[in-house]
Amino acid sequence: MKVYRLYELRRYYASASSLAFSFDTFVVFIITLVPWIISYVTGYFYTDSYAFPEKPFVSFNGSMLLYLQKDDGFLYYTNLRYEEADHLMKSSFRLPQISFYNHKSYSINEEEAINIQIRLPLMFSERVIGLTIVLFVDVTSWRFYNKRSQVPVVISKFFQSYSNAFFYSGDLLWSEKYLTPIVQARVYHENKMISRKILEFYLEITRSGYYSLADRICVPLSRESLSRTFDIELSLHLSSLRITTNPGFWYTIKLAWIQYLSIGLGIFYFAEKIRGYIYDKQMVRTIVYSTIPKVIDD
């Protein structure tokens, strides 16, 4: 009778207090930890502009800061309860008439829009040469971030001549940054176009993130009117949201899982080679159970 030699499969067992068990635990720990560290570190290199497949829910509830620059001072209005806004001069406060409408889209191709009309009373001798508007827009995202945040929308314009009306239409573009683009704000400050408190308030609210605007129409108007008011018409559109931000650990894994799986398999392969070498050289004490009988009867 011909006897076929079969390859022997060995099973290694070790007690919890043995060096072999410690080595196995260390291998599992390395296999788990190293890809996680690589994912966490390289996640900062995956910062890119991502297009959300869903449009967030955007609405405006009237929270705003309005600043009108005159040739001899400024006027402002705010309904915010921020400490920075309380430092503004009470004598320059004006109460405007505000109406707004949130247009919601019910299809993918339809745009969401926020329409705002502001009418601020002026004295006969007051002339407006610039404005800064900060609108706080409620943005609710479900799919990626599942959070609701109040994001400032900043509009700053300087007029070449006196105006009593301003019409603006633009697209909302979300930007999340740790450094604020303060070049434009510095220009206003150097030209005494904006007070120090407004500048500090502007820099504070735009520090973590804000909505930038791509202009469609930006027209200051000077028209005849029986009433002395400064009229503002704003139309803000959101067709699709593109966000520039760090995607985070799990979102990075979702984008680059093949790379991290390859790294994990490579670590597992070399760990098995090292473990086999240690066991074969009997560098640790183990209990070996063979799957092949030692004696094969004819």
XYZ file of C-alpha atoms in Angstrom:
298
model
C 0.000 0.000 0.000
C 1.372 3.318 -1.033
C 1.467 5.954 1.613
C 1.092 9.586 0.558
C 2.842 12.153 2.668
C 0.539 14.940 3.663
C 1.651 18.372 4.673
C 1.491 18.830 8.394
C -0.648 21.625 9.746
C 0.378 22.806 13.157
C -1.693 24.750 15.619
C 0.091 26.868 18.157
C -1.401 27.570 21.555
C 0.054 29.678 24.320
C -1.125 30.772 27.731
C -2.101 34.388 28.375
C 1.040 34.967 30.426
C 3.439 33.600 27.833
C 5.703 35.532 25.512
C 3.992 33.990 22.485
C 0.620 35.390 23.527
C 2.188 38.803 24.055
C 3.710 38.680 20.600
C 0.389 37.712 19.002
C -1.312 40.576 20.807
C 1.404 42.953 19.643
C 0.968 41.843 16.025
C -2.790 42.385 16.149
C -2.243 45.782 17.762
C 0.201 46.839 15.048
C -2.094 45.621 12.266
C -4.919 47.680 13.743
C -2.984 50.768 14.778
C -0.665 51.435 11.844
C -3.373 51.775 9.152
C -5.349 53.978 11.541
C -2.367 56.270 12.083
C -1.650 56.410 8.363
C -5.289 57.197 7.651
C -5.370 59.913 10.285
C -2.178 61.559 9.080
C -2.837 61.303 5.368
C -6.389 62.508 5.887
C -4.986 66.035 5.876
C -3.583 65.404 2.415
C -7.005 64.435 1.103
C -8.360 67.950 1.558
C -10.173 68.701 -1.648
C -13.306 70.312 -2.994
C -16.169 67.827 -2.767
C -19.538 68.264 -4.427
C -22.364 67.167 -2.194
C -24.785 64.842 -3.998
C -27.557 66.425 -1.968
C -28.355 70.087 -1.553
C -28.430 71.219 2.064
C -31.444 72.902 3.566
C -30.726 76.643 3.554
C -32.919 79.239 5.241
C -32.721 82.777 6.575
C -34.575 83.928 9.698
C -33.672 87.610 9.685
C -30.446 87.532 11.736
C -28.143 90.107 10.229
C -25.744 92.973 10.697
C -26.143 95.949 8.365
C -23.489 98.640 8.157
C -23.820 101.691 5.896
C -20.818 103.936 5.406
C -21.503 107.639 5.005
C -19.071 110.353 4.067
C -19.153 111.642 7.660
C -19.808 108.498 9.683
C -21.782 105.296 9.552
C -25.198 103.791 10.245
C -25.883 100.276 11.385
C -28.615 97.842 12.306
C -28.390 94.471 14.010
C -30.761 92.115 15.779
C -27.936 89.947 17.105
C -27.081 89.459 20.732
C -23.349 89.211 20.305
C -21.082 91.095 22.646
C -19.178 92.654 19.765
C -22.331 94.215 18.364
C -23.183 95.851 21.712
C -20.087 98.054 21.479
C -21.380 99.894 18.432
C -22.490 103.467 18.839
C -26.131 103.648 19.826
C -26.522 107.022 18.136
C -25.845 105.439 14.747
C -28.490 102.747 15.149
C -31.368 102.783 12.636
C -34.355 100.490 12.470
C -35.132 99.406 8.893
C -38.061 97.628 7.318
C -37.032 94.073 6.449
C -38.854 91.427 4.463
C -37.421 88.121 3.308
C -38.562 85.003 1.540
C -36.951 81.549 1.407
C -37.546 79.818 -1.899
C -37.178 76.051 -1.526
C -36.398 73.770 -4.437
C -38.264 70.515 -4.917
C -36.154 69.124 -7.735
C -32.452 68.533 -8.296
C -32.136 71.067 -11.112
C -34.013 73.838 -9.307
C -32.128 76.436 -7.300
C -32.771 77.428 -3.728
C -32.892 81.159 -3.180
C -33.097 83.664 -0.350
C -34.732 86.961 -1.296
C -34.307 89.889 1.088
C -35.583 93.459 0.890
C -34.328 96.122 3.289
C -35.443 99.743 3.534
C -33.451 101.875 5.941
C -34.514 105.489 6.658
C -32.040 108.301 6.017
C -31.832 111.935 6.923
C -31.967 114.450 4.103
C -28.247 115.268 4.327
C -27.010 111.666 4.621
C -25.260 110.086 1.659
C -24.235 106.421 1.476
C -20.918 105.521 -0.164
C -20.479 101.896 0.934
C -22.010 99.041 2.856
C -21.201 95.818 4.682
C -23.925 93.232 5.256
C -23.514 90.090 7.327
C -26.397 87.639 6.924
C -26.563 84.587 9.159
C -27.909 81.702 7.102
C -29.061 78.433 8.653
C -27.498 75.501 6.798
C -28.611 71.947 7.551
C -26.746 68.990 6.046
C -27.853 65.403 6.589
C -25.820 62.981 4.543
C -22.158 63.756 5.267
C -22.075 65.873 8.386
C -25.580 65.559 9.827
C -25.448 68.915 11.515
C -27.019 72.342 11.499
C -24.934 75.473 11.619
C -25.478 79.198 11.294
C -23.100 80.429 8.635
C -22.313 84.113 7.997
C -22.676 85.529 4.498
C -20.607 88.680 4.078
C -21.266 91.312 1.405
C -18.921 94.319 1.354
C -19.142 96.910 -1.409
C -17.807 100.397 -1.989
C -19.658 102.829 -4.260
C -17.895 105.230 -6.582
C -20.618 107.826 -6.027
C -23.514 108.508 -3.689
C -26.277 105.910 -3.893
C -29.652 105.403 -2.315
C -30.297 101.849 -3.518
C -28.366 98.638 -3.985
C -29.330 95.544 -5.941
C -27.336 92.347 -5.563
C -27.661 88.796 -6.850
C -25.065 86.091 -6.245
C -24.333 82.408 -5.742
C -23.525 80.998 -2.318
C -20.178 79.214 -2.117
C -19.247 77.653 1.207
C -15.682 78.016 2.426
C -14.270 76.713 5.704
C -10.888 78.094 6.639
C -8.814 78.718 9.717
C -7.324 81.917 8.309
C -9.619 84.734 7.335
C -9.023 86.621 4.093
C -8.512 89.978 5.784
C -6.947 91.851 2.867
C -10.228 93.421 1.838
C -11.099 94.238 5.433
C -7.734 95.950 5.893
C -8.383 98.098 2.846
C -11.670 99.252 4.330
C -9.982 99.927 7.648
C -7.138 101.936 6.124
C -9.592 104.032 4.139
C -11.709 104.564 7.254
C -14.546 102.819 5.498
C -15.337 100.568 8.419
C -15.065 101.053 12.154
C -12.689 99.027 14.309
C -15.531 97.261 16.126
C -17.150 96.226 12.873
C -13.785 94.999 11.624
C -13.250 92.919 14.773
C -16.772 91.568 14.495
C -16.208 90.686 10.840
C -12.968 88.860 11.583
C -14.482 86.979 14.517
C -17.484 85.550 12.703
C -15.519 84.563 9.593
C -12.731 82.792 11.445
C -14.007 79.214 11.210
C -16.121 79.365 8.080
C -18.321 81.569 5.975
C -20.245 81.751 2.715
C -18.429 83.543 -0.047
C -20.420 84.880 -2.947
C -19.941 84.667 -6.685
C -21.492 87.853 -8.035
C -24.178 87.669 -10.656
C -25.443 91.239 -10.486
C -24.056 94.010 -8.277
C -25.568 97.396 -9.049
C -25.598 100.488 -6.803
C -28.390 102.826 -7.847
C -29.122 106.492 -7.459
C -32.780 107.078 -8.142
C -35.308 109.733 -7.374
C -37.583 108.983 -4.462
C -40.049 110.987 -2.410
C -38.972 109.248 0.791
C -35.401 109.401 2.071
C -34.525 105.717 2.349
C -31.734 103.419 1.312
C -33.249 100.394 -0.424
C -31.440 97.063 -0.610
C -32.575 94.069 -2.640
C -30.630 90.831 -2.208
C -31.081 87.543 -4.020
C -28.812 84.687 -2.907
C -28.859 81.436 -4.870
C -27.666 77.938 -4.048
C -27.668 75.517 -6.961
C -25.107 73.073 -5.571
C -22.841 73.072 -2.564
C -19.106 72.648 -2.880
C -17.275 72.518 0.402
C -13.548 72.810 1.023
C -12.748 71.047 4.257
C -10.835 68.178 5.797
C -12.975 65.105 5.119
C -12.097 63.400 8.394
C -10.905 59.907 9.206
C -13.898 57.792 8.171
C -14.551 59.788 5.011
C -10.888 59.355 4.069
C -11.212 55.607 4.614
C -14.233 55.670 2.331
C -12.230 57.352 -0.419
C -8.942 55.437 -0.051
C -9.850 52.086 1.481
C -7.863 50.153 -1.153
C -4.611 51.857 -0.169
C -5.150 51.230 3.512
C -6.254 47.639 2.920
C -3.051 47.036 0.956
C -0.998 48.476 3.799
C -2.832 46.318 6.339
C -2.319 43.151 4.297
C 1.368 43.931 3.882
C 1.810 44.379 7.618
C -0.127 41.163 8.259
C 2.070 39.224 5.794
C 5.358 40.349 7.328
C 4.012 39.800 10.839
C 3.112 36.210 9.955
C 6.593 35.672 8.519
C 8.190 36.990 11.700
C 5.914 34.918 13.886
C 6.638 31.763 11.878
C 10.372 32.388 12.174
C 10.108 32.843 15.939
C 8.067 29.685 16.366
C 10.287 27.592 14.084
C 13.403 28.656 15.965
C 11.600 27.880 19.214
C 12.310 31.342 20.556
C 9.069 31.188 22.539
C 7.467 28.356 24.452
C 4.310 27.043 22.796
C 2.101 23.969 22.750
C 1.925 22.402 19.293
C -0.918 20.183 18.133
C -0.367 18.324 14.877
C -3.191 17.473 12.502
C -1.331 14.430 11.092
C -1.106 11.184 13.061
C 2.460 10.294 13.848
C 1.966 6.630 12.893
C 0.206 5.562 9.731
C -0.796 1.955 9.707
C -0.783 -0.035 6.512
